[in-house]
Amino acid sequence: MSRPETSAPPEVFYSDVESKKYTSSSRIQHIQASMTLRALDLLSLPPHQHILDIGCGSGLSGEILSQEGDHIWAGMDISPSMLGVALDRDTQGDLFLADMGSGIPFRAGTFDAAISISAIQWLCNADSAGADPKRRLARFFDTLYASLRRGGKVACQFYPRDQAQTDSILQAAKTAGFSGGLVVDDEQSKKNKKFYLILTAGVTTASDINLQGVKIDRPRTQSTRRISRKDESRKDYIARKKETMRKRGKLVALDSAFSGRKRRPKF
């Protein structure tokens, strides 16, 4: 069976017929609810948060956001048909027609958190001659980071085609400035295996997020990235360079943990 994202662009694949079929399936409803609840469990959010649902579709995940914690949410999706079904179902969130690969179209610091269920793997495909998956991933994570308040959290459930896609997604998130890790549920099951990318935009503590052992690393600050040699002695400069090389060696080791061979890799 072919994967949906390899069949056609999402706005084409999720036609009026497919959108209604998808939303009315009791099996899909159950799976979507289960994954959304799992994402919220991993994020450990307090009630009444402002949440962005990326790839919200017909609002199945949004229903859970409204029911669990009475969250206020906005949803964005590229499929007009999916959003049309969401409107017909009278969902409680604000809905926006937008392509996540073109960036998150909200001002800085708008949201406390973001979730995405079964969506970001679509960014890894070149649906048109001008589409560059690497640039789309970078634009998505860069603008997502900006749209979150300091310490904002993200849970993205996705279905990678292979390890290369997983690595591309993880690298794009890291480059954008996120800290976090990958949680894999039912790792030994081909049918039920689920990937959750859990991120934080800024400093957080272990008690703020439920990562079941995934470590949240302190992100590098702007000042540590742009230290001028003029502002330090030669001795301090050499010491800083040695520390940078030591940390890079550590990062390489952590990157290798993303291979999927461990249950809870970290970065």
PDB file of C-alpha atoms in Angstrom:
ATOM      1  CA  MET A   1       0.000   0.000   0.000  1.00  0.00           C
ATOM      2  CA  SER A   2       1.432   3.374  -1.034  1.00  0.00           C
ATOM      3  CA  ARG A   3       1.901   6.143   1.488  1.00  0.00           C
ATOM      4  CA  PRO A   4      -0.539   9.082   1.098  1.00  0.00           C
ATOM      5  CA  GLU A   5       2.254  11.655   0.889  1.00  0.00           C
ATOM      6  CA  THR A   6       3.798   9.850  -2.102  1.00  0.00           C
ATOM      7  CA  SER A   7       0.478   9.652  -3.947  1.00  0.00           C
ATOM      8  CA  ALA A   8      -0.243  13.355  -4.414  1.00  0.00           C
ATOM      9  CA  PRO A   9       0.215  16.734  -2.718  1.00  0.00           C
ATOM     10  CA  PRO A  10      -1.956  16.959   0.426  1.00  0.00           C
ATOM     11  CA  GLU A  11      -4.304  19.581  -0.992  1.00  0.00           C
ATOM     12  CA  VAL A  12      -4.961  17.212  -3.903  1.00  0.00           C
ATOM     13  CA  PHE A  13      -4.963  13.906  -2.020  1.00  0.00           C
ATOM     14  CA  TYR A  14      -7.480  15.170   0.555  1.00  0.00           C
ATOM     15  CA  SER A  15     -10.269  15.960  -1.878  1.00  0.00           C
ATOM     16  CA  ASP A  16     -13.885  16.511  -0.795  1.00  0.00           C
ATOM     17  CA  VAL A  17     -14.582  12.795  -1.010  1.00  0.00           C
ATOM     18  CA  GLU A  18     -11.390  11.692   0.749  1.00  0.00           C
ATOM     19  CA  SER A  19     -11.768  14.306   3.493  1.00  0.00           C
ATOM     20  CA  LYS A  20     -15.294  13.181   4.380  1.00  0.00           C
ATOM     21  CA  LYS A  21     -14.268   9.534   4.198  1.00  0.00           C
ATOM     22  CA  TYR A  22     -11.277  10.164   6.467  1.00  0.00           C
ATOM     23  CA  THR A  23     -13.267  12.094   9.058  1.00  0.00           C
ATOM     24  CA  SER A  24     -16.212   9.691   9.213  1.00  0.00           C
ATOM     25  CA  SER A  25     -14.028   6.616   9.809  1.00  0.00           C
ATOM     26  CA  SER A  26     -14.413   5.438  13.421  1.00  0.00           C
ATOM     27  CA  ARG A  27     -10.983   3.817  13.167  1.00  0.00           C
ATOM     28  CA  ILE A  28      -9.349   7.096  12.116  1.00  0.00           C
ATOM     29  CA  GLN A  29     -11.189   8.977  14.850  1.00  0.00           C
ATOM     30  CA  HIS A  30      -9.907   6.539  17.474  1.00  0.00           C
ATOM     31  CA  ILE A  31      -6.306   6.653  16.211  1.00  0.00           C
ATOM     32  CA  GLN A  32      -6.308  10.445  15.952  1.00  0.00           C
ATOM     33  CA  ALA A  33      -7.701  10.836  19.462  1.00  0.00           C
ATOM     34  CA  SER A  34      -5.197   8.350  20.865  1.00  0.00           C
ATOM     35  CA  MET A  35      -2.200  10.099  19.284  1.00  0.00           C
ATOM     36  CA  THR A  36      -3.387  13.556  20.323  1.00  0.00           C
ATOM     37  CA  LEU A  37      -3.844  12.412  23.919  1.00  0.00           C
ATOM     38  CA  ARG A  38      -0.362  10.908  23.837  1.00  0.00           C
ATOM     39  CA  ALA A  39       1.100  14.169  22.521  1.00  0.00           C
ATOM     40  CA  LEU A  40      -0.597  16.123  25.313  1.00  0.00           C
ATOM     41  CA  ASP A  41       0.662  13.615  27.868  1.00  0.00           C
ATOM     42  CA  LEU A  42       4.227  14.116  26.642  1.00  0.00           C
ATOM     43  CA  LEU A  43       3.902  17.892  26.789  1.00  0.00           C
ATOM     44  CA  SER A  44       2.412  17.992  30.319  1.00  0.00           C
ATOM     45  CA  LEU A  45       0.599  21.256  29.633  1.00  0.00           C
ATOM     46  CA  PRO A  46      -1.412  23.158  32.238  1.00  0.00           C
ATOM     47  CA  PRO A  47      -5.031  24.017  31.330  1.00  0.00           C
ATOM     48  CA  HIS A  48      -6.117  26.938  29.157  1.00  0.00           C
ATOM     49  CA  GLN A  49      -3.072  27.104  26.896  1.00  0.00           C
ATOM     50  CA  HIS A  50      -2.984  28.719  23.453  1.00  0.00           C
ATOM     51  CA  ILE A  51      -2.085  25.887  21.078  1.00  0.00           C
ATOM     52  CA  LEU A  52      -1.395  25.726  17.338  1.00  0.00           C
ATOM     53  CA  ASP A  53      -2.582  22.554  15.598  1.00  0.00           C
ATOM     54  CA  ILE A  54      -0.391  22.148  12.514  1.00  0.00           C
ATOM     55  CA  GLY A  55      -2.034  20.094   9.795  1.00  0.00           C
ATOM     56  CA  CYS A  56      -5.298  20.237  11.718  1.00  0.00           C
ATOM     57  CA  GLY A  57      -7.316  18.613   8.949  1.00  0.00           C
ATOM     58  CA  SER A  58     -10.997  18.302   9.820  1.00  0.00           C
ATOM     59  CA  GLY A  59     -10.477  19.180  13.481  1.00  0.00           C
ATOM     60  CA  LEU A  60     -10.301  15.702  15.022  1.00  0.00           C
ATOM     61  CA  SER A  61      -7.265  16.646  17.112  1.00  0.00           C
ATOM     62  CA  GLY A  62      -8.772  20.020  17.915  1.00  0.00           C
ATOM     63  CA  GLU A  63     -11.731  18.325  19.576  1.00  0.00           C
ATOM     64  CA  ILE A  64      -9.327  16.657  22.004  1.00  0.00           C
ATOM     65  CA  LEU A  65      -7.588  19.970  22.697  1.00  0.00           C
ATOM     66  CA  SER A  66     -10.925  21.519  23.607  1.00  0.00           C
ATOM     67  CA  GLN A  67     -11.980  18.594  25.792  1.00  0.00           C
ATOM     68  CA  GLU A  68      -8.657  17.968  27.553  1.00  0.00           C
ATOM     69  CA  GLY A  69      -7.541  21.037  29.475  1.00  0.00           C
ATOM     70  CA  ASP A  70     -10.014  23.425  27.852  1.00  0.00           C
ATOM     71  CA  HIS A  71      -7.260  24.723  25.586  1.00  0.00           C
ATOM     72  CA  ILE A  72      -7.736  27.574  23.117  1.00  0.00           C
ATOM     73  CA  TRP A  73      -6.476  26.493  19.718  1.00  0.00           C
ATOM     74  CA  ALA A  74      -5.978  27.570  16.143  1.00  0.00           C
ATOM     75  CA  GLY A  75      -5.577  25.108  13.308  1.00  0.00           C
ATOM     76  CA  MET A  76      -3.810  25.447   9.975  1.00  0.00           C
ATOM     77  CA  ASP A  77      -4.031  23.101   7.018  1.00  0.00           C
ATOM     78  CA  ILE A  78      -3.264  23.193   3.306  1.00  0.00           C
ATOM     79  CA  SER A  79      -6.398  21.288   2.259  1.00  0.00           C
ATOM     80  CA  PRO A  80      -9.505  23.450   1.654  1.00  0.00           C
ATOM     81  CA  SER A  81     -11.623  20.306   1.670  1.00  0.00           C
ATOM     82  CA  MET A  82     -10.402  19.239   5.102  1.00  0.00           C
ATOM     83  CA  LEU A  83     -11.032  22.698   6.517  1.00  0.00           C
ATOM     84  CA  GLY A  84     -14.475  22.669   4.913  1.00  0.00           C
ATOM     85  CA  VAL A  85     -15.331  19.484   6.798  1.00  0.00           C
ATOM     86  CA  ALA A  86     -14.011  21.073   9.999  1.00  0.00           C
ATOM     87  CA  LEU A  87     -16.333  24.044   9.486  1.00  0.00           C
ATOM     88  CA  ASP A  88     -19.277  21.731   8.838  1.00  0.00           C
ATOM     89  CA  ARG A  89     -18.491  19.970  12.111  1.00  0.00           C
ATOM     90  CA  ASP A  90     -18.516  23.314  13.951  1.00  0.00           C
ATOM     91  CA  THR A  91     -15.121  22.887  15.578  1.00  0.00           C
ATOM     92  CA  GLN A  92     -14.210  25.326  18.352  1.00  0.00           C
ATOM     93  CA  GLY A  93     -10.839  26.442  16.985  1.00  0.00           C
ATOM     94  CA  ASP A  94      -9.946  29.211  14.552  1.00  0.00           C
ATOM     95  CA  LEU A  95      -9.054  27.723  11.170  1.00  0.00           C
ATOM     96  CA  PHE A  96      -6.499  28.973   8.630  1.00  0.00           C
ATOM     97  CA  LEU A  97      -5.721  27.820   5.100  1.00  0.00           C
ATOM     98  CA  ALA A  98      -1.916  27.721   4.997  1.00  0.00           C
ATOM     99  CA  ASP A  99       1.021  25.601   3.845  1.00  0.00           C
ATOM    100  CA  MET A 100       3.297  24.719   6.775  1.00  0.00           C
ATOM    101  CA  GLY A 101       6.198  24.387   4.335  1.00  0.00           C
ATOM    102  CA  SER A 102       5.844  28.095   3.541  1.00  0.00           C
ATOM    103  CA  GLY A 103       6.171  28.960   7.220  1.00  0.00           C
ATOM    104  CA  ILE A 104       3.966  29.473  10.270  1.00  0.00           C
ATOM    105  CA  PRO A 105       1.983  32.682   9.531  1.00  0.00           C
ATOM    106  CA  PHE A 106       1.676  34.060  13.066  1.00  0.00           C
ATOM    107  CA  ARG A 107       3.489  36.792  14.939  1.00  0.00           C
ATOM    108  CA  ALA A 108       6.299  35.962  17.355  1.00  0.00           C
ATOM    109  CA  GLY A 109       5.347  34.519  20.729  1.00  0.00           C
ATOM    110  CA  THR A 110       1.719  33.826  19.822  1.00  0.00           C
ATOM    111  CA  PHE A 111       1.429  30.273  21.164  1.00  0.00           C
ATOM    112  CA  ASP A 112       2.229  28.431  24.377  1.00  0.00           C
ATOM    113  CA  ALA A 113       2.530  25.132  22.524  1.00  0.00           C
ATOM    114  CA  ALA A 114       2.000  23.405  19.192  1.00  0.00           C
ATOM    115  CA  ILE A 115       1.002  19.915  18.155  1.00  0.00           C
ATOM    116  CA  SER A 116       1.028  18.173  14.805  1.00  0.00           C
ATOM    117  CA  ILE A 117      -0.481  14.759  14.191  1.00  0.00           C
ATOM    118  CA  SER A 118       0.546  12.764  11.101  1.00  0.00           C
ATOM    119  CA  ALA A 119       1.555  15.826   9.097  1.00  0.00           C
ATOM    120  CA  ILE A 120       5.211  16.874   9.045  1.00  0.00           C
ATOM    121  CA  GLN A 121       6.349  13.878   6.967  1.00  0.00           C
ATOM    122  CA  TRP A 122       4.653  15.622   4.020  1.00  0.00           C
ATOM    123  CA  LEU A 123       7.414  18.255   4.166  1.00  0.00           C
ATOM    124  CA  CYS A 124       9.970  15.665   3.094  1.00  0.00           C
ATOM    125  CA  ASN A 125       8.470  15.304  -0.398  1.00  0.00           C
ATOM    126  CA  ALA A 126       9.115  17.447  -3.449  1.00  0.00           C
ATOM    127  CA  ASP A 127       5.523  17.836  -4.689  1.00  0.00           C
ATOM    128  CA  SER A 128       6.498  20.266  -7.449  1.00  0.00           C
ATOM    129  CA  ALA A 129       9.565  21.147  -9.494  1.00  0.00           C
ATOM    130  CA  GLY A 130      10.344  24.140  -7.284  1.00  0.00           C
ATOM    131  CA  ALA A 131       9.811  22.404  -3.936  1.00  0.00           C
ATOM    132  CA  ASP A 132      12.949  21.779  -1.886  1.00  0.00           C
ATOM    133  CA  PRO A 133      12.236  19.538   1.152  1.00  0.00           C
ATOM    134  CA  LYS A 134      15.317  20.784   3.001  1.00  0.00           C
ATOM    135  CA  ARG A 135      14.290  24.429   2.632  1.00  0.00           C
ATOM    136  CA  ARG A 136      10.678  23.688   3.508  1.00  0.00           C
ATOM    137  CA  LEU A 137      11.723  21.885   6.684  1.00  0.00           C
ATOM    138  CA  ALA A 138      14.034  24.759   7.629  1.00  0.00           C
ATOM    139  CA  ARG A 139      11.355  27.377   7.000  1.00  0.00           C
ATOM    140  CA  PHE A 140       8.798  25.376   8.971  1.00  0.00           C
ATOM    141  CA  PHE A 141      10.931  24.914  12.084  1.00  0.00           C
ATOM    142  CA  ASP A 142      12.411  28.426  11.980  1.00  0.00           C
ATOM    143  CA  THR A 143       8.992  30.096  11.883  1.00  0.00           C
ATOM    144  CA  LEU A 144       7.506  27.614  14.352  1.00  0.00           C
ATOM    145  CA  TYR A 145      10.233  28.507  16.835  1.00  0.00           C
ATOM    146  CA  ALA A 146       9.459  32.199  16.386  1.00  0.00           C
ATOM    147  CA  SER A 147       5.705  31.707  16.844  1.00  0.00           C
ATOM    148  CA  LEU A 148       6.175  30.168  20.312  1.00  0.00           C
ATOM    149  CA  ARG A 149       6.674  32.020  23.563  1.00  0.00           C
ATOM    150  CA  ARG A 150       9.952  31.495  25.399  1.00  0.00           C
ATOM    151  CA  GLY A 151       9.880  27.932  26.717  1.00  0.00           C
ATOM    152  CA  GLY A 152       7.015  26.946  24.396  1.00  0.00           C
ATOM    153  CA  LYS A 153       6.611  23.243  23.689  1.00  0.00           C
ATOM    154  CA  VAL A 154       5.944  21.171  20.573  1.00  0.00           C
ATOM    155  CA  ALA A 155       4.802  17.592  19.993  1.00  0.00           C
ATOM    156  CA  CYS A 156       4.887  16.324  16.401  1.00  0.00           C
ATOM    157  CA  GLN A 157       3.675  12.792  15.735  1.00  0.00           C
ATOM    158  CA  PHE A 158       4.862  11.691  12.313  1.00  0.00           C
ATOM    159  CA  TYR A 159       5.425   8.658  10.099  1.00  0.00           C
ATOM    160  CA  PRO A 160       8.913   8.788   8.578  1.00  0.00           C
ATOM    161  CA  ARG A 161       9.478   6.776   5.434  1.00  0.00           C
ATOM    162  CA  ASP A 162      13.003   5.864   6.476  1.00  0.00           C
ATOM    163  CA  GLN A 163      15.874   6.877   8.747  1.00  0.00           C
ATOM    164  CA  ALA A 164      17.012   9.567   6.306  1.00  0.00           C
ATOM    165  CA  GLN A 165      13.688  11.389   6.698  1.00  0.00           C
ATOM    166  CA  THR A 166      13.893  11.132  10.481  1.00  0.00           C
ATOM    167  CA  ASP A 167      17.423  12.553  10.427  1.00  0.00           C
ATOM    168  CA  SER A 168      16.370  15.430   8.152  1.00  0.00           C
ATOM    169  CA  ILE A 169      13.513  16.388  10.459  1.00  0.00           C
ATOM    170  CA  LEU A 170      15.667  16.185  13.591  1.00  0.00           C
ATOM    171  CA  GLN A 171      18.467  18.220  12.031  1.00  0.00           C
ATOM    172  CA  ALA A 172      16.091  20.944  10.855  1.00  0.00           C
ATOM    173  CA  ALA A 173      14.591  21.214  14.350  1.00  0.00           C
ATOM    174  CA  LYS A 174      18.032  21.449  15.960  1.00  0.00           C
ATOM    175  CA  THR A 175      19.254  24.049  13.481  1.00  0.00           C
ATOM    176  CA  ALA A 176      16.203  26.207  14.208  1.00  0.00           C
ATOM    177  CA  GLY A 177      17.225  26.304  17.872  1.00  0.00           C
ATOM    178  CA  PHE A 178      14.918  23.716  19.403  1.00  0.00           C
ATOM    179  CA  SER A 179      15.993  21.353  22.154  1.00  0.00           C
ATOM    180  CA  GLY A 180      14.296  18.030  22.672  1.00  0.00           C
ATOM    181  CA  GLY A 181      14.233  14.428  21.617  1.00  0.00           C
ATOM    182  CA  LEU A 182      12.465  11.617  19.837  1.00  0.00           C
ATOM    183  CA  VAL A 183      10.077   9.266  21.627  1.00  0.00           C
ATOM    184  CA  VAL A 184       9.210   6.012  19.858  1.00  0.00           C
ATOM    185  CA  ASP A 185       6.200   4.057  21.107  1.00  0.00           C
ATOM    186  CA  ASP A 186       5.803   0.343  20.321  1.00  0.00           C
ATOM    187  CA  GLU A 187       9.229   0.316  18.710  1.00  0.00           C
ATOM    188  CA  GLN A 188       9.176  -3.402  17.934  1.00  0.00           C
ATOM    189  CA  SER A 189       5.802  -3.267  16.174  1.00  0.00           C
ATOM    190  CA  LYS A 190       5.780  -2.527  12.448  1.00  0.00           C
ATOM    191  CA  LYS A 191       2.058  -1.747  12.517  1.00  0.00           C
ATOM    192  CA  ASN A 192       1.738   0.278  15.722  1.00  0.00           C
ATOM    193  CA  LYS A 193       5.111   2.049  15.936  1.00  0.00           C
ATOM    194  CA  LYS A 194       4.662   5.782  16.543  1.00  0.00           C
ATOM    195  CA  PHE A 195       7.252   8.574  16.413  1.00  0.00           C
ATOM    196  CA  TYR A 196       6.848  11.705  18.536  1.00  0.00           C
ATOM    197  CA  LEU A 197       9.242  14.623  18.165  1.00  0.00           C
ATOM    198  CA  ILE A 198       9.126  16.530  21.466  1.00  0.00           C
ATOM    199  CA  LEU A 199      10.674  20.006  21.392  1.00  0.00           C
ATOM    200  CA  THR A 200      11.083  23.081  23.536  1.00  0.00           C
ATOM    201  CA  ALA A 201      11.793  26.607  22.334  1.00  0.00           C
ATOM    202  CA  GLY A 202      14.089  27.754  25.089  1.00  0.00           C
ATOM    203  CA  VAL A 203      15.101  26.601  28.537  1.00  0.00           C
ATOM    204  CA  THR A 204      12.852  24.205  30.401  1.00  0.00           C
ATOM    205  CA  THR A 205      13.221  21.810  33.319  1.00  0.00           C
ATOM    206  CA  ALA A 206      12.655  18.092  33.590  1.00  0.00           C
ATOM    207  CA  SER A 207       9.453  18.659  35.564  1.00  0.00           C
ATOM    208  CA  ASP A 208       7.993  20.862  32.818  1.00  0.00           C
ATOM    209  CA  ILE A 209       7.749  18.155  30.191  1.00  0.00           C
ATOM    210  CA  ASN A 210       7.117  14.422  30.215  1.00  0.00           C
ATOM    211  CA  LEU A 211       9.839  12.883  28.065  1.00  0.00           C
ATOM    212  CA  GLN A 212      10.123   9.552  29.860  1.00  0.00           C
ATOM    213  CA  GLY A 213      13.883   9.841  30.045  1.00  0.00           C
ATOM    214  CA  VAL A 214      14.521  11.994  26.976  1.00  0.00           C
ATOM    215  CA  LYS A 215      16.861  14.769  28.067  1.00  0.00           C
ATOM    216  CA  ILE A 216      16.118  18.393  27.249  1.00  0.00           C
ATOM    217  CA  ASP A 217      19.427  20.136  26.606  1.00  0.00           C
ATOM    218  CA  ARG A 218      19.944  23.830  27.301  1.00  0.00           C
ATOM    219  CA  PRO A 219      19.977  25.576  23.892  1.00  0.00           C
ATOM    220  CA  ARG A 220      22.908  27.727  22.921  1.00  0.00           C
ATOM    221  CA  THR A 221      22.198  31.418  23.355  1.00  0.00           C
ATOM    222  CA  GLN A 222      22.842  34.094  20.782  1.00  0.00           C
ATOM    223  CA  SER A 223      25.663  35.541  22.896  1.00  0.00           C
ATOM    224  CA  THR A 224      27.533  32.225  23.091  1.00  0.00           C
ATOM    225  CA  ARG A 225      27.314  31.805  19.341  1.00  0.00           C
ATOM    226  CA  ARG A 226      28.725  35.218  18.517  1.00  0.00           C
ATOM    227  CA  ILE A 227      31.550  35.898  20.941  1.00  0.00           C
ATOM    228  CA  SER A 228      34.053  38.239  19.332  1.00  0.00           C
ATOM    229  CA  ARG A 229      37.739  37.448  19.679  1.00  0.00           C
ATOM    230  CA  LYS A 230      38.342  41.132  20.440  1.00  0.00           C
ATOM    231  CA  ASP A 231      36.431  40.764  23.715  1.00  0.00           C
ATOM    232  CA  GLU A 232      38.653  38.045  25.188  1.00  0.00           C
ATOM    233  CA  SER A 233      42.301  37.278  25.844  1.00  0.00           C
ATOM    234  CA  ARG A 234      44.288  34.793  23.759  1.00  0.00           C
ATOM    235  CA  LYS A 235      44.188  32.345  26.670  1.00  0.00           C
ATOM    236  CA  ASP A 236      40.396  32.636  26.953  1.00  0.00           C
ATOM    237  CA  TYR A 237      40.046  32.333  23.173  1.00  0.00           C
ATOM    238  CA  ILE A 238      42.020  29.071  23.096  1.00  0.00           C
ATOM    239  CA  ALA A 239      40.068  27.714  26.075  1.00  0.00           C
ATOM    240  CA  ARG A 240      36.759  28.562  24.389  1.00  0.00           C
ATOM    241  CA  LYS A 241      37.802  26.903  21.143  1.00  0.00           C
ATOM    242  CA  LYS A 242      38.812  23.752  23.013  1.00  0.00           C
ATOM    243  CA  GLU A 243      35.459  23.700  24.795  1.00  0.00           C
ATOM    244  CA  THR A 244      33.638  24.189  21.492  1.00  0.00           C
ATOM    245  CA  MET A 245      35.476  21.261  19.922  1.00  0.00           C
ATOM    246  CA  ARG A 246      34.749  19.116  22.966  1.00  0.00           C
ATOM    247  CA  LYS A 247      31.044  19.917  22.733  1.00  0.00           C
ATOM    248  CA  ARG A 248      31.018  19.226  19.015  1.00  0.00           C
ATOM    249  CA  GLY A 249      32.466  15.810  19.707  1.00  0.00           C
ATOM    250  CA  LYS A 250      29.644  15.258  22.167  1.00  0.00           C
ATOM    251  CA  LEU A 251      27.057  16.416  19.636  1.00  0.00           C
ATOM    252  CA  VAL A 252      28.343  13.946  17.075  1.00  0.00           C
ATOM    253  CA  ALA A 253      27.872  11.175  19.610  1.00  0.00           C
ATOM    254  CA  LEU A 254      24.352  12.405  20.353  1.00  0.00           C
ATOM    255  CA  ASP A 255      23.548  12.637  16.651  1.00  0.00           C
ATOM    256  CA  SER A 256      24.441   8.977  16.277  1.00  0.00           C
ATOM    257  CA  ALA A 257      21.785   8.238  18.895  1.00  0.00           C
ATOM    258  CA  PHE A 258      19.164   9.502  16.457  1.00  0.00           C
ATOM    259  CA  SER A 259      19.671   6.408  14.341  1.00  0.00           C
ATOM    260  CA  GLY A 260      16.569   4.825  15.872  1.00  0.00           C
ATOM    261  CA  ARG A 261      18.479   1.949  17.389  1.00  0.00           C
ATOM    262  CA  LYS A 262      17.682   3.286  20.872  1.00  0.00           C
ATOM    263  CA  ARG A 263      14.242   3.864  22.291  1.00  0.00           C
ATOM    264  CA  ARG A 264      14.853   7.341  23.603  1.00  0.00           C
ATOM    265  CA  PRO A 265      17.682   9.146  21.797  1.00  0.00           C
ATOM    266  CA  LYS A 266      18.370  12.738  22.658  1.00  0.00           C
ATOM    267  CA  PHE A 267      19.908  15.922  21.342  1.00  0.00           C
TER     268      PHE A 267
END
